Amino acid sequence: MALYEVYNPSGIQGWTHQVRLGCELLEKRGLPRTNETFDRNLYRRLRNFALYHSCGGRKPTFLGRPEWRAILGGDSHDELLDILLQMPALMELMDGYKKRYGQAIPDSLLRHILREFRQLEVQLLQWYWRLQCKETVPLFDLQYALPTDERFVTDETSQIAFFSQQHLFELLMLYWLGCVVLYTFGAEVPWQMEVNLPGPTLLSEAVKVPNADTTLTALLIEKGGIGGAEESEQLAAHFAHRVCQSVAFCMRPGFAMAGLQILMTPVWAAKQFFLHRTPGKVKWCQMALDEMGSRGVKLAKVIRNISQDQYAAMKETNWLESVQLERVESGDWEIA
């Protein structure tokens, strides 16, 4: 029943409660035994939800600790989660520095933040390169196609992202989610210095791979890695756009609801990036979340109006149990 509530929640309160309980159970059981099917399945299922919950609340999870990573090696999905689960700790650290110092963060602390950011960036790029080399088909294709729902086609989303295999769709949704979150974070950092780290040596090779995302490769090669808030902003916009291009693909008749569940969090993350930048795209993402809700993904309709600040406040102050929850679930909550 707890797992059913995670996939088909009655509301955001039930979802967050079940994710927390599941993580507590996993932590109390200890490191999973790789030869035990139940341990492996529990570990794998919960890590995705723990990532969503931790990034939404900007708080780390125990699953990001070194001893909880690299347990099920060799699988692209597990390797990607090993990287992404490190992000919430960096977000919490930055929030603490901003709360204490405002924009005048000491150079030594800022340098540490930027080095950690760069290292995550390199890890993600290397993961993407490995995936390109591993697969024998394009990771995705951009095509002009007649959509089944005209509402999800704009000038910027006239090209639809198509995925030839289900596992590639799942991997790229998770990768694009992580990149939207990471580069949105990078755009918010008060960059005051250059942080000299070796650039990803694999970048120059990636462009030779036929299934490369050439737009992404060109952006990164031209910049030589990320050098400031402006470059982070560009890349966050790039990945948020990729997520939006996937919506029409998922809205086709007969597309499994499981795919919409996977798409939901990346669309919410894209909405967060657009929140104080492009109001029209915020409305577009909300429309997509509404449609997911009408197709059975109940949580999508709830989170359409919740910002990351509001989600973090819910987690820290038991805001979920207050009367305001009813306003959120009924759709009456206004964007801050």
GROMACS .gro file of C-alpha atoms in nm:
model
  336
    1MET     CA    1   0.000   0.000   0.000
    2ALA     CA    2   0.284   0.238   0.080
    3LEU     CA    3   0.436   0.185  -0.264
    4TYR     CA    4   0.093   0.230  -0.425
    5GLU     CA    5   0.058   0.563  -0.241
    6VAL     CA    6   0.394   0.675  -0.378
    7TYR     CA    7   0.289   0.603  -0.737
    8ASN     CA    8  -0.078   0.702  -0.698
    9PRO     CA    9  -0.091   0.950  -0.410
   10SER     CA   10  -0.411   1.096  -0.275
   11GLY     CA   11  -0.224   1.424  -0.236
   12ILE     CA   12   0.117   1.570  -0.175
   13GLN     CA   13   0.095   1.502   0.197
   14GLY     CA   14   0.054   1.130   0.138
   15TRP     CA   15   0.336   1.128  -0.116
   16THR     CA   16   0.594   1.305   0.102
   17HIS     CA   17   0.494   1.098   0.403
   18GLN     CA   18   0.536   0.768   0.221
   19VAL     CA   19   0.870   0.871   0.068
   20ARG     CA   20   1.002   0.966   0.412
   21LEU     CA   21   0.877   0.640   0.564
   22GLY     CA   22   1.027   0.438   0.280
   23CYS     CA   23   1.364   0.607   0.321
   24GLU     CA   24   1.357   0.553   0.697
   25LEU     CA   25   1.287   0.184   0.640
   26LEU     CA   26   1.570   0.157   0.391
   27GLU     CA   27   1.817   0.333   0.621
   28LYS     CA   28   1.723   0.113   0.918
   29ARG     CA   29   1.767  -0.201   0.710
   30GLY     CA   30   2.118  -0.087   0.627
   31LEU     CA   31   2.314  -0.114   0.305
   32PRO     CA   32   2.133  -0.338   0.057
   33ARG     CA   33   2.266  -0.687   0.000
   34THR     CA   34   2.322  -0.709  -0.372
   35ASN     CA   35   2.236  -1.079  -0.376
   36GLU     CA   36   1.890  -1.014  -0.227
   37THR     CA   37   1.620  -0.927  -0.481
   38PHE     CA   38   1.403  -0.745  -0.225
   39ASP     CA   39   1.694  -0.529  -0.108
   40ARG     CA   40   1.790  -0.435  -0.463
   41ASN     CA   41   1.434  -0.350  -0.565
   42LEU     CA   42   1.363  -0.144  -0.253
   43TYR     CA   43   1.689   0.046  -0.298
   44ARG     CA   44   1.631   0.115  -0.667
   45ARG     CA   45   1.267   0.218  -0.636
   46LEU     CA   46   1.320   0.457  -0.347
   47ARG     CA   47   1.627   0.635  -0.480
   48ASN     CA   48   1.431   0.809  -0.755
   49PHE     CA   49   1.166   0.934  -0.513
   50ALA     CA   50   1.429   1.036  -0.257
   51LEU     CA   51   1.601   1.243  -0.526
   52TYR     CA   52   1.278   1.424  -0.617
   53HIS     CA   53   1.196   1.490  -0.252
   54SER     CA   54   1.547   1.607  -0.160
   55CYS     CA   55   1.586   1.838  -0.460
   56GLY     CA   56   1.241   1.983  -0.399
   57GLY     CA   57   1.322   2.055  -0.035
   58ARG     CA   58   1.690   2.143  -0.101
   59LYS     CA   59   1.790   1.904   0.177
   60PRO     CA   60   2.032   1.610   0.147
   61THR     CA   61   1.935   1.249   0.188
   62PHE     CA   62   2.146   0.975   0.343
   63LEU     CA   63   2.139   0.810  -0.001
   64GLY     CA   64   2.385   1.074  -0.119
   65ARG     CA   65   2.653   0.959   0.126
   66PRO     CA   66   2.951   0.777  -0.029
   67GLU     CA   67   2.872   0.445   0.140
   68TRP     CA   68   2.523   0.442  -0.016
   69ARG     CA   69   2.651   0.505  -0.368
   70ALA     CA   70   2.812   0.274  -0.625
   71ILE     CA   71   2.642  -0.028  -0.470
   72LEU     CA   72   2.483  -0.158  -0.789
   73GLY     CA   73   2.758  -0.067  -1.032
   74GLY     CA   74   2.748  -0.099  -1.408
   75ASP     CA   75   2.390   0.016  -1.466
   76SER     CA   76   2.347   0.356  -1.632
   77HIS     CA   77   2.043   0.443  -1.421
   78ASP     CA   78   2.218   0.364  -1.093
   79GLU     CA   79   2.533   0.550  -1.199
   80LEU     CA   80   2.329   0.858  -1.283
   81LEU     CA   81   2.148   0.851  -0.949
   82ASP     CA   82   2.484   0.820  -0.772
   83ILE     CA   83   2.573   1.158  -0.924
   84LEU     CA   84   2.240   1.335  -0.884
   85LEU     CA   85   2.191   1.240  -0.520
   86GLN     CA   86   2.493   1.455  -0.434
   87MET     CA   87   2.317   1.773  -0.551
   88PRO     CA   88   2.082   1.837  -0.253
   89ALA     CA   89   2.375   1.858  -0.008
   90LEU     CA   90   2.533   2.129  -0.224
   91MET     CA   91   2.202   2.315  -0.242
   92GLU     CA   92   2.162   2.306   0.136
   93LEU     CA   93   2.519   2.427   0.185
   94MET     CA   94   2.462   2.721  -0.049
   95ASP     CA   95   2.135   2.810   0.125
   96GLY     CA   96   2.315   2.814   0.459
   97TYR     CA   97   2.588   3.042   0.328
   98LYS     CA   98   2.336   3.281   0.174
   99LYS     CA   99   2.136   3.293   0.495
  100ARG     CA  100   2.448   3.379   0.695
  101TYR     CA  101   2.642   3.600   0.454
  102GLY     CA  102   2.390   3.719   0.194
  103GLN     CA  103   2.571   3.789  -0.133
  104ALA     CA  104   2.904   3.853   0.047
  105ILE     CA  105   3.004   3.488   0.084
  106PRO     CA  106   3.375   3.457   0.179
  107ASP     CA  107   3.596   3.357  -0.112
  108SER     CA  108   3.710   3.034   0.052
  109LEU     CA  109   3.351   2.914   0.098
  110LEU     CA  110   3.243   3.026  -0.246
  111ARG     CA  111   3.540   2.852  -0.402
  112HIS     CA  112   3.437   2.529  -0.232
  113ILE     CA  113   3.081   2.561  -0.367
  114LEU     CA  114   3.203   2.628  -0.719
  115ARG     CA  115   3.449   2.339  -0.716
  116GLU     CA  116   3.176   2.099  -0.603
  117PHE     CA  117   2.947   2.237  -0.873
  118ARG     CA  118   3.213   2.188  -1.140
  119GLN     CA  119   3.284   1.834  -1.028
  120LEU     CA  120   2.916   1.741  -1.056
  121GLU     CA  121   2.905   1.899  -1.399
  122VAL     CA  122   3.202   1.693  -1.515
  123GLN     CA  123   3.052   1.373  -1.373
  124LEU     CA  124   2.725   1.434  -1.558
  125LEU     CA  125   2.900   1.505  -1.887
  126GLN     CA  126   3.113   1.194  -1.856
  127TRP     CA  127   2.804   0.987  -1.779
  128TYR     CA  128   2.633   1.123  -2.091
  129TRP     CA  129   2.938   1.044  -2.302
  130ARG     CA  130   2.945   0.687  -2.172
  131LEU     CA  131   2.576   0.647  -2.257
  132GLN     CA  132   2.635   0.773  -2.611
  133CYS     CA  133   2.914   0.521  -2.659
  134LYS     CA  134   2.712   0.237  -2.509
  135GLU     CA  135   2.396   0.275  -2.717
  136THR     CA  136   2.373   0.170  -3.081
  137VAL     CA  137   2.070   0.387  -3.163
  138PRO     CA  138   2.022   0.763  -3.131
  139LEU     CA  139   1.944   0.863  -2.774
  140PHE     CA  140   1.658   1.073  -2.910
  141ASP     CA  141   1.545   1.238  -3.231
  142LEU     CA  142   1.389   1.579  -3.286
  143GLN     CA  143   1.112   1.565  -3.545
  144TYR     CA  144   0.848   1.794  -3.683
  145ALA     CA  145   0.531   1.596  -3.634
  146LEU     CA  146   0.160   1.656  -3.618
  147PRO     CA  147   0.075   1.640  -3.249
  148THR     CA  148  -0.242   1.485  -3.114
  149ASP     CA  149  -0.291   1.787  -2.889
  150GLU     CA  150  -0.221   2.129  -3.039
  151ARG     CA  151  -0.203   2.290  -2.694
  152PHE     CA  152   0.145   2.151  -2.643
  153VAL     CA  153   0.294   2.291  -2.962
  154THR     CA  154   0.442   2.638  -2.972
  155ASP     CA  155   0.707   2.793  -3.194
  156GLU     CA  156   0.971   2.665  -2.952
  157THR     CA  157   0.826   2.315  -2.914
  158SER     CA  158   0.731   2.254  -3.278
  159GLN     CA  159   1.006   1.993  -3.285
  160ILE     CA  160   0.909   1.696  -3.070
  161ALA     CA  161   1.162   1.473  -2.894
  162PHE     CA  162   1.108   1.111  -2.992
  163PHE     CA  163   1.261   0.816  -2.810
  164SER     CA  164   1.303   0.479  -2.981
  165GLN     CA  165   1.332   0.281  -2.659
  166GLN     CA  166   1.164   0.309  -2.320
  167HIS     CA  167   1.487   0.286  -2.122
  168LEU     CA  168   1.634   0.580  -2.316
  169PHE     CA  169   1.328   0.789  -2.237
  170GLU     CA  170   1.364   0.708  -1.867
  171LEU     CA  171   1.738   0.778  -1.862
  172LEU     CA  172   1.715   1.108  -2.049
  173MET     CA  173   1.425   1.234  -1.839
  174LEU     CA  174   1.633   1.173  -1.527
  175TYR     CA  175   1.945   1.324  -1.686
  176TRP     CA  176   1.763   1.634  -1.810
  177LEU     CA  177   1.598   1.675  -1.471
  178GLY     CA  178   1.938   1.666  -1.302
  179CYS     CA  179   2.084   1.916  -1.548
  180VAL     CA  180   1.792   2.159  -1.509
  181VAL     CA  181   1.835   2.145  -1.130
  182LEU     CA  182   2.215   2.172  -1.138
  183TYR     CA  183   2.236   2.460  -1.385
  184THR     CA  184   1.945   2.647  -1.227
  185PHE     CA  185   2.149   2.625  -0.908
  186GLY     CA  186   2.459   2.745  -1.096
  187ALA     CA  187   2.267   3.046  -1.228
  188GLU     CA  188   2.184   3.146  -0.869
  189VAL     CA  189   2.541   3.126  -0.735
  190PRO     CA  190   2.707   3.468  -0.685
  191TRP     CA  191   3.006   3.396  -0.909
  192GLN     CA  192   3.294   3.620  -0.805
  193MET     CA  193   3.595   3.423  -0.926
  194GLU     CA  194   3.718   3.172  -1.176
  195VAL     CA  195   3.757   2.818  -1.051
  196ASN     CA  196   4.025   2.641  -1.247
  197LEU     CA  197   3.944   2.274  -1.287
  198PRO     CA  198   4.043   2.048  -1.573
  199GLY     CA  199   3.775   2.055  -1.839
  200PRO     CA  200   3.598   1.731  -1.930
  201THR     CA  201   3.849   1.568  -2.167
  202LEU     CA  202   3.571   1.359  -2.317
  203LEU     CA  203   3.390   1.660  -2.460
  204SER     CA  204   3.607   1.680  -2.769
  205GLU     CA  205   3.529   1.315  -2.840
  206ALA     CA  206   3.154   1.343  -2.782
  207VAL     CA  207   3.097   1.542  -3.100
  208LYS     CA  208   3.221   1.243  -3.304
  209VAL     CA  209   2.946   1.019  -3.169
  210PRO     CA  210   2.653   1.003  -3.417
  211ASN     CA  211   2.387   1.011  -3.147
  212ALA     CA  212   2.533   1.310  -2.966
  213ASP     CA  213   2.318   1.603  -2.863
  214THR     CA  214   2.507   1.838  -3.094
  215THR     CA  215   2.349   2.153  -2.953
  216LEU     CA  216   2.465   2.063  -2.604
  217THR     CA  217   2.809   1.961  -2.726
  218ALA     CA  218   2.853   2.288  -2.915
  219LEU     CA  219   2.748   2.493  -2.614
  220LEU     CA  220   2.997   2.324  -2.386
  221ILE     CA  221   3.288   2.312  -2.627
  222GLU     CA  222   3.249   2.680  -2.711
  223LYS     CA  223   3.239   2.771  -2.343
  224GLY     CA  224   3.510   2.525  -2.240
  225GLY     CA  225   3.294   2.428  -1.944
  226ILE     CA  226   3.080   2.650  -1.729
  227GLY     CA  227   3.236   2.982  -1.635
  228GLY     CA  228   2.962   3.177  -1.462
  229ALA     CA  229   2.596   3.240  -1.396
  230GLU     CA  230   2.524   3.343  -1.755
  231GLU     CA  231   2.653   3.015  -1.898
  232SER     CA  232   2.463   2.818  -1.634
  233GLU     CA  233   2.149   3.008  -1.730
  234GLN     CA  234   2.195   2.912  -2.095
  235LEU     CA  235   2.236   2.546  -2.016
  236ALA     CA  236   1.947   2.535  -1.770
  237ALA     CA  237   1.730   2.686  -2.045
  238HIS     CA  238   1.862   2.427  -2.293
  239PHE     CA  239   1.768   2.132  -2.074
  240ALA     CA  240   1.434   2.281  -1.969
  241HIS     CA  241   1.357   2.319  -2.340
  242ARG     CA  242   1.446   1.952  -2.400
  243VAL     CA  243   1.199   1.852  -2.128
  244CYS     CA  244   0.925   2.063  -2.287
  245GLN     CA  245   0.995   1.903  -2.626
  246SER     CA  246   0.923   1.565  -2.467
  247VAL     CA  247   0.574   1.656  -2.349
  248ALA     CA  248   0.397   1.610  -2.684
  249PHE     CA  249   0.567   1.271  -2.723
  250CYS     CA  250   0.418   1.161  -2.391
  251MET     CA  251   0.071   1.297  -2.471
  252ARG     CA  252   0.017   1.058  -2.761
  253PRO     CA  253  -0.283   0.822  -2.733
  254GLY     CA  254  -0.196   0.500  -2.558
  255PHE     CA  255   0.120   0.631  -2.394
  256ALA     CA  256   0.152   0.453  -2.060
  257MET     CA  257   0.076   0.649  -1.745
  258ALA     CA  258   0.412   0.533  -1.609
  259GLY     CA  259   0.575   0.758  -1.870
  260LEU     CA  260   0.374   1.056  -1.749
  261GLN     CA  261   0.485   0.981  -1.392
  262ILE     CA  262   0.846   0.991  -1.509
  263LEU     CA  263   0.787   1.315  -1.702
  264MET     CA  264   0.610   1.495  -1.416
  265THR     CA  265   0.912   1.595  -1.205
  266PRO     CA  266   1.126   1.719  -1.499
  267VAL     CA  267   0.834   1.939  -1.612
  268TRP     CA  268   0.799   2.075  -1.257
  269ALA     CA  269   1.175   2.149  -1.249
  270ALA     CA  270   1.149   2.326  -1.586
  271LYS     CA  271   0.861   2.531  -1.447
  272GLN     CA  272   1.083   2.631  -1.154
  273PHE     CA  273   1.354   2.752  -1.390
  274PHE     CA  274   1.103   2.959  -1.589
  275LEU     CA  275   0.928   3.091  -1.277
  276HIS     CA  276   1.096   3.432  -1.255
  277ARG     CA  277   1.213   3.439  -1.616
  278THR     CA  278   0.939   3.348  -1.865
  279PRO     CA  279   0.581   3.364  -1.730
  280GLY     CA  280   0.436   3.225  -2.052
  281LYS     CA  281   0.641   2.908  -2.021
  282VAL     CA  282   0.536   2.872  -1.658
  283LYS     CA  283   0.173   2.866  -1.773
  284TRP     CA  284   0.263   2.614  -2.043
  285CYS     CA  285   0.426   2.381  -1.788
  286GLN     CA  286   0.125   2.418  -1.561
  287MET     CA  287  -0.102   2.321  -1.850
  288ALA     CA  288   0.111   2.011  -1.911
  289LEU     CA  289   0.094   1.915  -1.542
  290ASP     CA  290  -0.283   1.967  -1.548
  291GLU     CA  291  -0.313   1.731  -1.842
  292MET     CA  292  -0.103   1.469  -1.665
  293GLY     CA  293  -0.336   1.502  -1.367
  294SER     CA  294  -0.642   1.450  -1.586
  295ARG     CA  295  -0.481   1.134  -1.723
  296GLY     CA  296  -0.437   0.979  -1.381
  297VAL     CA  297  -0.115   1.125  -1.237
  298LYS     CA  298  -0.293   1.293  -0.947
  299LEU     CA  299   0.017   1.449  -0.795
  300ALA     CA  300   0.086   1.650  -1.113
  301LYS     CA  301  -0.228   1.858  -1.067
  302VAL     CA  302  -0.130   1.930  -0.706
  303ILE     CA  303   0.229   2.042  -0.768
  304ARG     CA  304   0.142   2.265  -1.065
  305ASN     CA  305   0.109   2.565  -0.832
  306ILE     CA  306   0.378   2.483  -0.578
  307SER     CA  307   0.713   2.658  -0.604
  308GLN     CA  308   1.036   2.514  -0.468
  309ASP     CA  309   1.037   2.768  -0.186
  310GLN     CA  310   0.687   2.657  -0.088
  311TYR     CA  311   0.785   2.290  -0.104
  312ALA     CA  312   1.088   2.352   0.117
  313ALA     CA  313   0.870   2.545   0.363
  314MET     CA  314   0.624   2.258   0.376
  315LYS     CA  315   0.899   2.018   0.470
  316GLU     CA  316   1.051   2.234   0.741
  317THR     CA  317   0.743   2.374   0.916
  318ASN     CA  318   0.481   2.098   0.878
  319TRP     CA  319   0.307   2.331   0.637
  320LEU     CA  320   0.156   2.021   0.478
  321GLU     CA  321  -0.071   1.973   0.776
  322SER     CA  322  -0.206   2.324   0.775
  323VAL     CA  323  -0.525   2.449   0.617
  324GLN     CA  324  -0.318   2.595   0.332
  325LEU     CA  325  -0.278   2.242   0.194
  326GLU     CA  326  -0.643   2.246   0.093
  327ARG     CA  327  -0.583   2.561  -0.110
  328VAL     CA  328  -0.290   2.399  -0.291
  329GLU     CA  329  -0.477   2.080  -0.373
  330SER     CA  330  -0.781   2.269  -0.493
  331GLY     CA  331  -0.568   2.477  -0.730
  332ASP     CA  332  -0.636   2.805  -0.553
  333TRP     CA  333  -0.272   2.871  -0.466
  334GLU     CA  334  -0.127   3.163  -0.656
  335ILE     CA  335   0.230   3.170  -0.780
  336ALA     CA  336   0.449   3.383  -0.556
   0.00000   0.00000   0.00000
